[in-house]
Amino acid sequence: MRLHSKDLLGLRETPDEDIALILDTAKNMKVILDSKNKKAPHLQGKSIVTLFYENSTRTRLSFELAAKYLSAAAANISASSSSVAKRETLIDTGRTIERMGTDIIIIRHPLAGAPHLLAKNLSCSVINGGDGMNEHPTQALLDMFTILAYKGSLKGLKVAIIGDILHSRVARSNIWGLAKMGAEVVLSAPSTLLPVDIEKTGAKIAKTPEDAAYGSDVIMGLRIQLERQKSGLFPTEREYAKFFGVDDRILKLAKPDCIVMHPGPVNRGLELTSVLIDGEHSVIEEQVTNGVAVRMAILYLLSGARPTRYATI
Ligand code: CP
């Protein structure tokens, strides 16, 4: 079982059958994750490094745990404590990591396209752990896996994504991935937080969050990315929460079995009310668990796709 590419850089370019293969493989990985003995031999002898130029709790830790549960060696470096702080280039840093015998590098970077640049210049596999405002493919895959666990299929589902679409790499990856798997994606955001031409992706734009939520199977809130925003994109946090925060009133417009999702980290009371975050429709904590299973599947499938680099002596 192999993926078409040595890298996982975005769902825009990932074939449907690779998405299906990852989601299917993750089911088996979830069995390992749920078992008492979380140690399987799938990646014995492999080495995985996380290279993060931005903060992370979920993505970085889940990749490290996924690697360890499958018996790989796992290490992490962050830009602030590495030679990146001494002005080493991204490619030189990547080559240095690769020369230590690394099979897979997971990179998070504030610039869109940084993982693609690394992938082009290295023979090891590269996984995009989030690049600027472009894509966060492994988050969208774990979101799809979580939806599948509740709905059985993605085909024909209405998924409402409400929040800061403009700055959201999670939204972009979900738009590409969900559309490929047959779901309808409906977006709602203040007009200042909606990218120009986003309809070209195939996603629909709702006039209001209420319209987006109406009859939906899934409501996904998104984090307001204050660190990427220019000021003035919405008047105040209070006003944003009033008009675009997802609350019980909006949830009541969705289907009775609608699930509530959020990639995290969540700003409680801004994007979603605490009542919804902790309520019976919320699957936010399951998303975190499923993130480990999906990342185990991705590491496993990519480790098989890697071309041999070492000549026999
Ligand atoms: N959802 C997500 O990417 O979370 P982290 O920033 O904690 O990795």
Tab-separated table of C-alpha atoms and ligand atoms in Angstrom:
chain	number	residue	atom	x	y	z
A	1	MET	CA	0.000	0.000	0.000
A	2	ARG	CA	1.550	3.252	-1.121
A	3	LEU	CA	0.599	6.833	-1.704
A	4	HIS	CA	1.239	8.335	-5.130
A	5	SER	CA	3.759	10.869	-3.838
A	6	LYS	CA	6.705	10.609	-1.432
A	7	ASP	CA	5.278	13.716	0.329
A	8	LEU	CA	1.968	14.913	1.754
A	9	LEU	CA	1.886	18.637	1.025
A	10	GLY	CA	-1.785	19.493	0.549
A	11	LEU	CA	-5.172	17.961	-0.225
A	12	ARG	CA	-5.576	20.099	-3.336
A	13	GLU	CA	-3.021	17.904	-5.087
A	14	THR	CA	-3.708	14.621	-3.257
A	15	PRO	CA	-5.662	12.110	-5.375
A	16	ASP	CA	-9.061	10.965	-4.051
A	17	GLU	CA	-7.820	7.386	-3.766
A	18	ASP	CA	-4.921	8.460	-1.524
A	19	ILE	CA	-7.336	10.305	0.769
A	20	ALA	CA	-9.533	7.191	0.905
A	21	LEU	CA	-6.491	4.979	1.589
A	22	ILE	CA	-5.312	7.199	4.473
A	23	LEU	CA	-8.803	7.259	6.025
A	24	ASP	CA	-9.132	3.496	5.665
A	25	THR	CA	-5.668	2.795	7.102
A	26	ALA	CA	-6.403	5.105	10.036
A	27	LYS	CA	-9.218	2.727	11.097
A	28	ASN	CA	-6.612	0.005	11.746
A	29	MET	CA	-4.338	2.484	13.487
A	30	LYS	CA	-7.215	3.496	15.775
A	31	VAL	CA	-7.446	-0.141	16.907
A	32	ILE	CA	-3.764	-0.010	17.959
A	33	LEU	CA	-4.309	3.368	19.627
A	34	ASP	CA	-7.317	2.096	21.578
A	35	SER	CA	-5.540	-1.085	22.691
A	36	LYS	CA	-3.707	-1.588	25.977
A	37	ASN	CA	-0.378	-2.102	24.198
A	38	LYS	CA	0.257	0.974	22.050
A	39	LYS	CA	3.412	-0.390	20.453
A	40	ALA	CA	3.295	-1.805	16.948
A	41	PRO	CA	6.294	-2.636	14.722
A	42	HIS	CA	5.154	-0.896	11.506
A	43	LEU	CA	7.898	1.780	11.522
A	44	GLN	CA	10.681	-0.125	13.202
A	45	GLY	CA	14.024	1.219	11.970
A	46	LYS	CA	12.528	4.477	10.649
A	47	SER	CA	13.322	7.951	11.863
A	48	ILE	CA	10.917	10.904	12.014
A	49	VAL	CA	11.693	14.556	12.815
A	50	THR	CA	9.246	17.395	13.461
A	51	LEU	CA	10.596	20.798	12.377
A	52	PHE	CA	8.296	23.527	13.645
A	53	TYR	CA	8.713	27.245	12.950
A	54	GLU	CA	5.391	28.016	14.677
A	55	ASN	CA	3.813	26.955	17.953
A	56	SER	CA	1.827	23.751	18.145
A	57	THR	CA	0.441	21.373	20.756
A	58	ARG	CA	-1.729	18.939	18.821
A	59	THR	CA	0.049	18.491	15.482
A	60	ARG	CA	3.588	18.219	16.816
A	61	LEU	CA	2.816	15.994	19.775
A	62	SER	CA	0.470	13.719	17.846
A	63	PHE	CA	3.089	13.139	15.141
A	64	GLU	CA	5.721	12.354	17.761
A	65	LEU	CA	3.412	9.961	19.599
A	66	ALA	CA	2.230	8.400	16.326
A	67	ALA	CA	5.858	7.702	15.382
A	68	LYS	CA	6.640	6.223	18.796
A	69	TYR	CA	3.505	4.037	18.874
A	70	LEU	CA	4.712	2.541	15.574
A	71	SER	CA	8.264	1.986	16.915
A	72	ALA	CA	10.037	4.739	14.948
A	73	ALA	CA	12.705	7.004	16.402
A	74	ALA	CA	11.196	10.477	16.829
A	75	ALA	CA	12.851	13.808	17.515
A	76	ASN	CA	11.798	17.418	17.310
A	77	ILE	CA	13.488	20.726	16.690
A	78	SER	CA	11.930	24.151	16.865
A	79	ALA	CA	13.222	27.133	14.908
A	80	SER	CA	13.867	29.217	18.015
A	81	SER	CA	16.264	26.698	19.572
A	82	SER	CA	18.012	25.495	16.381
A	83	SER	CA	20.609	26.916	13.998
A	84	VAL	CA	17.721	28.566	12.120
A	85	ALA	CA	18.192	31.296	14.742
A	86	LYS	CA	21.764	31.654	13.332
A	87	ARG	CA	20.287	32.337	9.860
A	88	GLU	CA	20.665	28.836	8.399
A	89	THR	CA	18.389	28.511	5.356
A	90	LEU	CA	15.379	26.207	5.289
A	91	ILE	CA	16.970	23.964	2.644
A	92	ASP	CA	20.271	23.714	4.543
A	93	THR	CA	18.385	22.886	7.731
A	94	GLY	CA	16.384	20.223	5.884
A	95	ARG	CA	19.516	18.702	4.324
A	96	THR	CA	21.199	18.600	7.723
A	97	ILE	CA	18.227	16.750	9.225
A	98	GLU	CA	18.081	14.349	6.282
A	99	ARG	CA	21.804	13.530	6.498
A	100	MET	CA	21.233	12.224	10.022
A	101	GLY	CA	19.215	9.356	8.536
A	102	THR	CA	15.749	10.909	8.763
A	103	ASP	CA	13.046	9.218	6.718
A	104	ILE	CA	10.194	11.709	7.225
A	105	ILE	CA	10.251	15.415	8.141
A	106	ILE	CA	7.069	17.111	9.333
A	107	ILE	CA	7.324	20.868	8.898
A	108	ARG	CA	5.155	23.749	10.097
A	109	HIS	CA	6.115	27.141	8.681
A	110	PRO	CA	4.556	30.632	8.576
A	111	LEU	CA	5.177	30.899	4.812
A	112	ALA	CA	2.909	29.153	2.298
A	113	GLY	CA	4.953	26.794	0.116
A	114	ALA	CA	7.801	26.159	2.584
A	115	PRO	CA	7.052	22.383	2.786
A	116	HIS	CA	6.932	22.222	-1.042
A	117	LEU	CA	10.378	23.849	-1.267
A	118	LEU	CA	11.784	21.366	1.225
A	119	ALA	CA	10.162	18.406	-0.538
A	120	LYS	CA	11.698	19.436	-3.873
A	121	ASN	CA	15.176	19.604	-2.388
A	122	LEU	CA	15.195	16.445	-0.250
A	123	SER	CA	14.801	12.778	-1.062
A	124	CYS	CA	13.161	11.949	2.274
A	125	SER	CA	9.401	12.386	2.715
A	126	VAL	CA	8.034	15.766	3.781
A	127	ILE	CA	4.662	16.278	5.478
A	128	ASN	CA	3.021	19.678	5.671
A	129	GLY	CA	2.092	20.353	9.301
A	130	GLY	CA	0.611	23.724	8.326
A	131	ASP	CA	2.075	26.340	5.949
A	132	GLY	CA	0.969	29.924	6.414
A	133	MET	CA	-2.570	30.460	5.171
A	134	ASN	CA	-2.265	27.683	2.572
A	135	GLU	CA	-3.002	24.160	3.852
A	136	HIS	CA	-3.024	21.919	6.923
A	137	PRO	CA	-3.748	18.574	5.238
A	138	THR	CA	-3.359	16.268	8.229
A	139	GLN	CA	-5.895	18.343	10.207
A	140	ALA	CA	-8.446	18.029	7.405
A	141	LEU	CA	-7.802	14.279	7.185
A	142	LEU	CA	-8.418	13.833	10.905
A	143	ASP	CA	-11.542	15.985	10.563
A	144	MET	CA	-12.802	13.755	7.740
A	145	PHE	CA	-11.953	10.633	9.755
A	146	THR	CA	-13.957	11.994	12.703
A	147	ILE	CA	-16.944	12.861	10.500
A	148	LEU	CA	-16.824	9.366	8.968
A	149	ALA	CA	-16.891	7.789	12.424
A	150	TYR	CA	-20.243	9.506	13.083
A	151	LYS	CA	-21.835	9.627	9.649
A	152	GLY	CA	-20.492	6.501	7.925
A	153	SER	CA	-19.902	8.358	4.652
A	154	LEU	CA	-18.882	11.842	3.541
A	155	LYS	CA	-20.926	11.739	0.345
A	156	GLY	CA	-23.840	14.179	0.304
A	157	LEU	CA	-23.162	15.644	3.765
A	158	LYS	CA	-23.574	19.376	4.354
A	159	VAL	CA	-20.566	20.724	6.256
A	160	ALA	CA	-20.844	24.316	7.495
A	161	ILE	CA	-17.499	26.017	8.185
A	162	ILE	CA	-18.012	29.208	10.160
A	163	GLY	CA	-15.305	31.690	11.153
A	164	ASP	CA	-12.026	33.181	9.953
A	165	ILE	CA	-11.843	31.519	6.534
A	166	LEU	CA	-9.351	34.074	5.187
A	167	HIS	CA	-6.475	33.062	7.465
A	168	SER	CA	-7.443	29.405	7.836
A	169	ARG	CA	-5.267	26.687	6.312
A	170	VAL	CA	-7.596	24.203	8.038
A	171	ALA	CA	-10.553	25.565	6.062
A	172	ARG	CA	-8.666	25.361	2.759
A	173	SER	CA	-7.603	21.752	3.288
A	174	ASN	CA	-11.123	20.801	4.372
A	175	ILE	CA	-12.646	22.528	1.351
A	176	TRP	CA	-10.394	20.554	-1.047
A	177	GLY	CA	-10.641	17.254	0.834
A	178	LEU	CA	-14.358	17.245	1.609
A	179	ALA	CA	-15.280	18.229	-1.948
A	180	LYS	CA	-13.161	15.353	-3.320
A	181	MET	CA	-15.000	12.941	-1.028
A	182	GLY	CA	-18.434	14.182	-2.154
A	183	ALA	CA	-19.487	16.512	0.689
A	184	GLU	CA	-21.027	19.954	0.214
A	185	VAL	CA	-19.050	22.694	1.992
A	186	VAL	CA	-20.847	25.912	2.949
A	187	LEU	CA	-18.816	28.813	4.325
A	188	SER	CA	-19.821	31.722	6.522
A	189	ALA	CA	-17.596	34.586	7.674
A	190	PRO	CA	-17.623	38.364	7.920
A	191	SER	CA	-16.893	39.657	4.396
A	192	THR	CA	-13.483	40.905	5.606
A	193	LEU	CA	-12.550	37.344	6.613
A	194	LEU	CA	-13.643	35.666	3.376
A	195	PRO	CA	-10.970	35.223	0.659
A	196	VAL	CA	-11.666	36.718	-2.754
A	197	ASP	CA	-12.674	34.043	-5.303
A	198	ILE	CA	-13.136	31.326	-2.665
A	199	GLU	CA	-16.207	30.124	-4.642
A	200	LYS	CA	-13.770	28.894	-7.320
A	201	THR	CA	-12.875	26.040	-4.945
A	202	GLY	CA	-16.447	24.744	-5.287
A	203	ALA	CA	-17.453	25.783	-1.757
A	204	LYS	CA	-20.703	27.724	-1.366
A	205	ILE	CA	-20.964	31.021	0.504
A	206	ALA	CA	-23.901	31.476	2.879
A	207	LYS	CA	-25.239	34.960	3.569
A	208	THR	CA	-25.367	34.328	7.324
A	209	PRO	CA	-24.087	31.719	9.805
A	210	GLU	CA	-27.741	30.743	10.259
A	211	ASP	CA	-28.054	29.945	6.537
A	212	ALA	CA	-24.807	27.950	6.662
A	213	ALA	CA	-25.951	25.934	9.675
A	214	TYR	CA	-29.472	25.277	8.367
A	215	GLY	CA	-29.894	21.530	7.775
A	216	SER	CA	-26.185	20.835	8.197
A	217	ASP	CA	-24.687	17.518	9.312
A	218	VAL	CA	-21.507	19.125	10.633
A	219	ILE	CA	-20.721	22.581	11.996
A	220	MET	CA	-17.025	23.412	12.130
A	221	GLY	CA	-15.907	26.511	14.006
A	222	LEU	CA	-12.554	28.082	13.180
A	223	ARG	CA	-10.086	29.907	15.370
A	224	ILE	CA	-9.858	33.670	14.987
A	225	GLN	CA	-6.181	33.941	14.075
A	226	LEU	CA	-5.286	37.142	15.842
A	227	GLU	CA	-1.545	36.540	15.183
A	228	ARG	CA	-2.055	36.632	11.380
A	229	GLN	CA	-4.582	39.449	11.250
A	230	LYS	CA	-4.262	43.065	10.396
A	231	SER	CA	-6.383	45.173	12.734
A	232	GLY	CA	-9.840	46.329	11.686
A	233	LEU	CA	-11.106	43.104	10.096
A	234	PHE	CA	-13.952	43.036	12.618
A	235	PRO	CA	-15.025	45.722	15.090
A	236	THR	CA	-14.627	43.943	18.440
A	237	GLU	CA	-14.390	40.380	19.714
A	238	ARG	CA	-17.729	40.886	21.442
A	239	GLU	CA	-19.397	41.894	18.201
A	240	TYR	CA	-17.766	38.986	16.327
A	241	ALA	CA	-19.055	36.523	18.950
A	242	LYS	CA	-22.534	38.008	18.725
A	243	PHE	CA	-22.856	37.690	14.935
A	244	PHE	CA	-20.503	34.804	14.016
A	245	GLY	CA	-19.964	32.860	17.241
A	246	VAL	CA	-21.649	29.458	17.049
A	247	ASP	CA	-24.130	28.981	19.885
A	248	ASP	CA	-27.108	26.826	20.783
A	249	ARG	CA	-29.436	28.965	18.689
A	250	ILE	CA	-27.390	28.284	15.542
A	251	LEU	CA	-26.983	24.585	16.369
A	252	LYS	CA	-30.786	24.215	16.606
A	253	LEU	CA	-30.999	25.089	12.891
A	254	ALA	CA	-28.814	22.108	11.966
A	255	LYS	CA	-29.924	18.466	11.750
A	256	PRO	CA	-30.718	16.934	15.171
A	257	ASP	CA	-27.629	14.683	14.955
A	258	CYS	CA	-25.281	17.466	13.806
A	259	ILE	CA	-21.753	17.232	15.220
A	260	VAL	CA	-19.795	20.298	16.350
A	261	MET	CA	-16.106	20.449	15.461
A	262	HIS	CA	-13.160	22.795	15.956
A	263	PRO	CA	-9.506	22.167	15.026
A	264	GLY	CA	-8.256	23.815	18.223
A	265	PRO	CA	-6.895	25.696	19.958
A	266	VAL	CA	-10.297	27.244	20.625
A	267	ASN	CA	-11.018	30.719	21.959
A	268	ARG	CA	-13.922	29.836	24.272
A	269	GLY	CA	-16.873	32.188	23.967
A	270	LEU	CA	-15.556	33.737	20.748
A	271	GLU	CA	-15.826	31.068	18.036
A	272	LEU	CA	-18.024	28.632	19.983
A	273	THR	CA	-19.785	28.939	23.324
A	274	SER	CA	-18.431	26.815	26.178
A	275	VAL	CA	-21.841	25.127	26.360
A	276	LEU	CA	-21.347	23.802	22.820
A	277	ILE	CA	-17.649	22.963	23.275
A	278	ASP	CA	-18.471	20.778	26.265
A	279	GLY	CA	-21.927	19.708	25.044
A	280	GLU	CA	-23.238	16.410	23.692
A	281	HIS	CA	-22.865	17.406	20.024
A	282	SER	CA	-19.176	18.282	20.421
A	283	VAL	CA	-16.554	15.875	19.000
A	284	ILE	CA	-13.613	18.211	19.588
A	285	GLU	CA	-11.786	15.909	21.996
A	286	GLU	CA	-12.307	12.946	19.672
A	287	GLN	CA	-10.716	14.991	16.887
A	288	VAL	CA	-7.570	15.170	19.026
A	289	THR	CA	-7.489	11.386	19.561
A	290	ASN	CA	-8.255	10.684	15.917
A	291	GLY	CA	-5.376	12.984	14.968
A	292	VAL	CA	-2.944	10.431	16.364
A	293	ALA	CA	-4.541	7.531	14.427
A	294	VAL	CA	-4.607	9.481	11.160
A	295	ARG	CA	-0.981	10.580	11.576
A	296	MET	CA	0.042	6.968	12.321
A	297	ALA	CA	-1.601	6.006	9.018
A	298	ILE	CA	0.148	8.798	7.088
A	299	LEU	CA	3.587	7.963	8.512
A	300	TYR	CA	3.055	4.279	7.755
A	301	LEU	CA	1.895	4.856	4.171
A	302	LEU	CA	4.646	7.371	3.393
A	303	SER	CA	7.363	5.170	4.844
A	304	GLY	CA	6.466	2.610	2.176
A	305	ALA	CA	6.543	5.215	-0.590
A	306	ARG	CA	10.070	6.437	0.095
A	307	PRO	CA	12.600	5.597	-2.595
A	308	THR	CA	15.744	3.778	-1.477
A	309	ARG	CA	18.513	6.287	-0.782
A	310	TYR	CA	21.352	4.082	0.328
A	311	ALA	CA	23.539	2.277	-2.165
A	312	THR	CA	24.629	-1.251	-1.177
A	313	ILE	CA	28.347	-1.519	-0.572
B	1	CP	N1	-5.162	22.193	15.097
B	1	CP	C1	-3.841	22.443	15.229
B	1	CP	O1	-3.098	22.519	14.262
B	1	CP	O2	-3.429	22.597	16.527
B	1	CP	P1	-1.945	22.927	16.976
B	1	CP	O3	-1.636	24.331	16.528
B	1	CP	O4	-1.978	22.800	18.490
B	1	CP	O5	-1.021	21.944	16.326
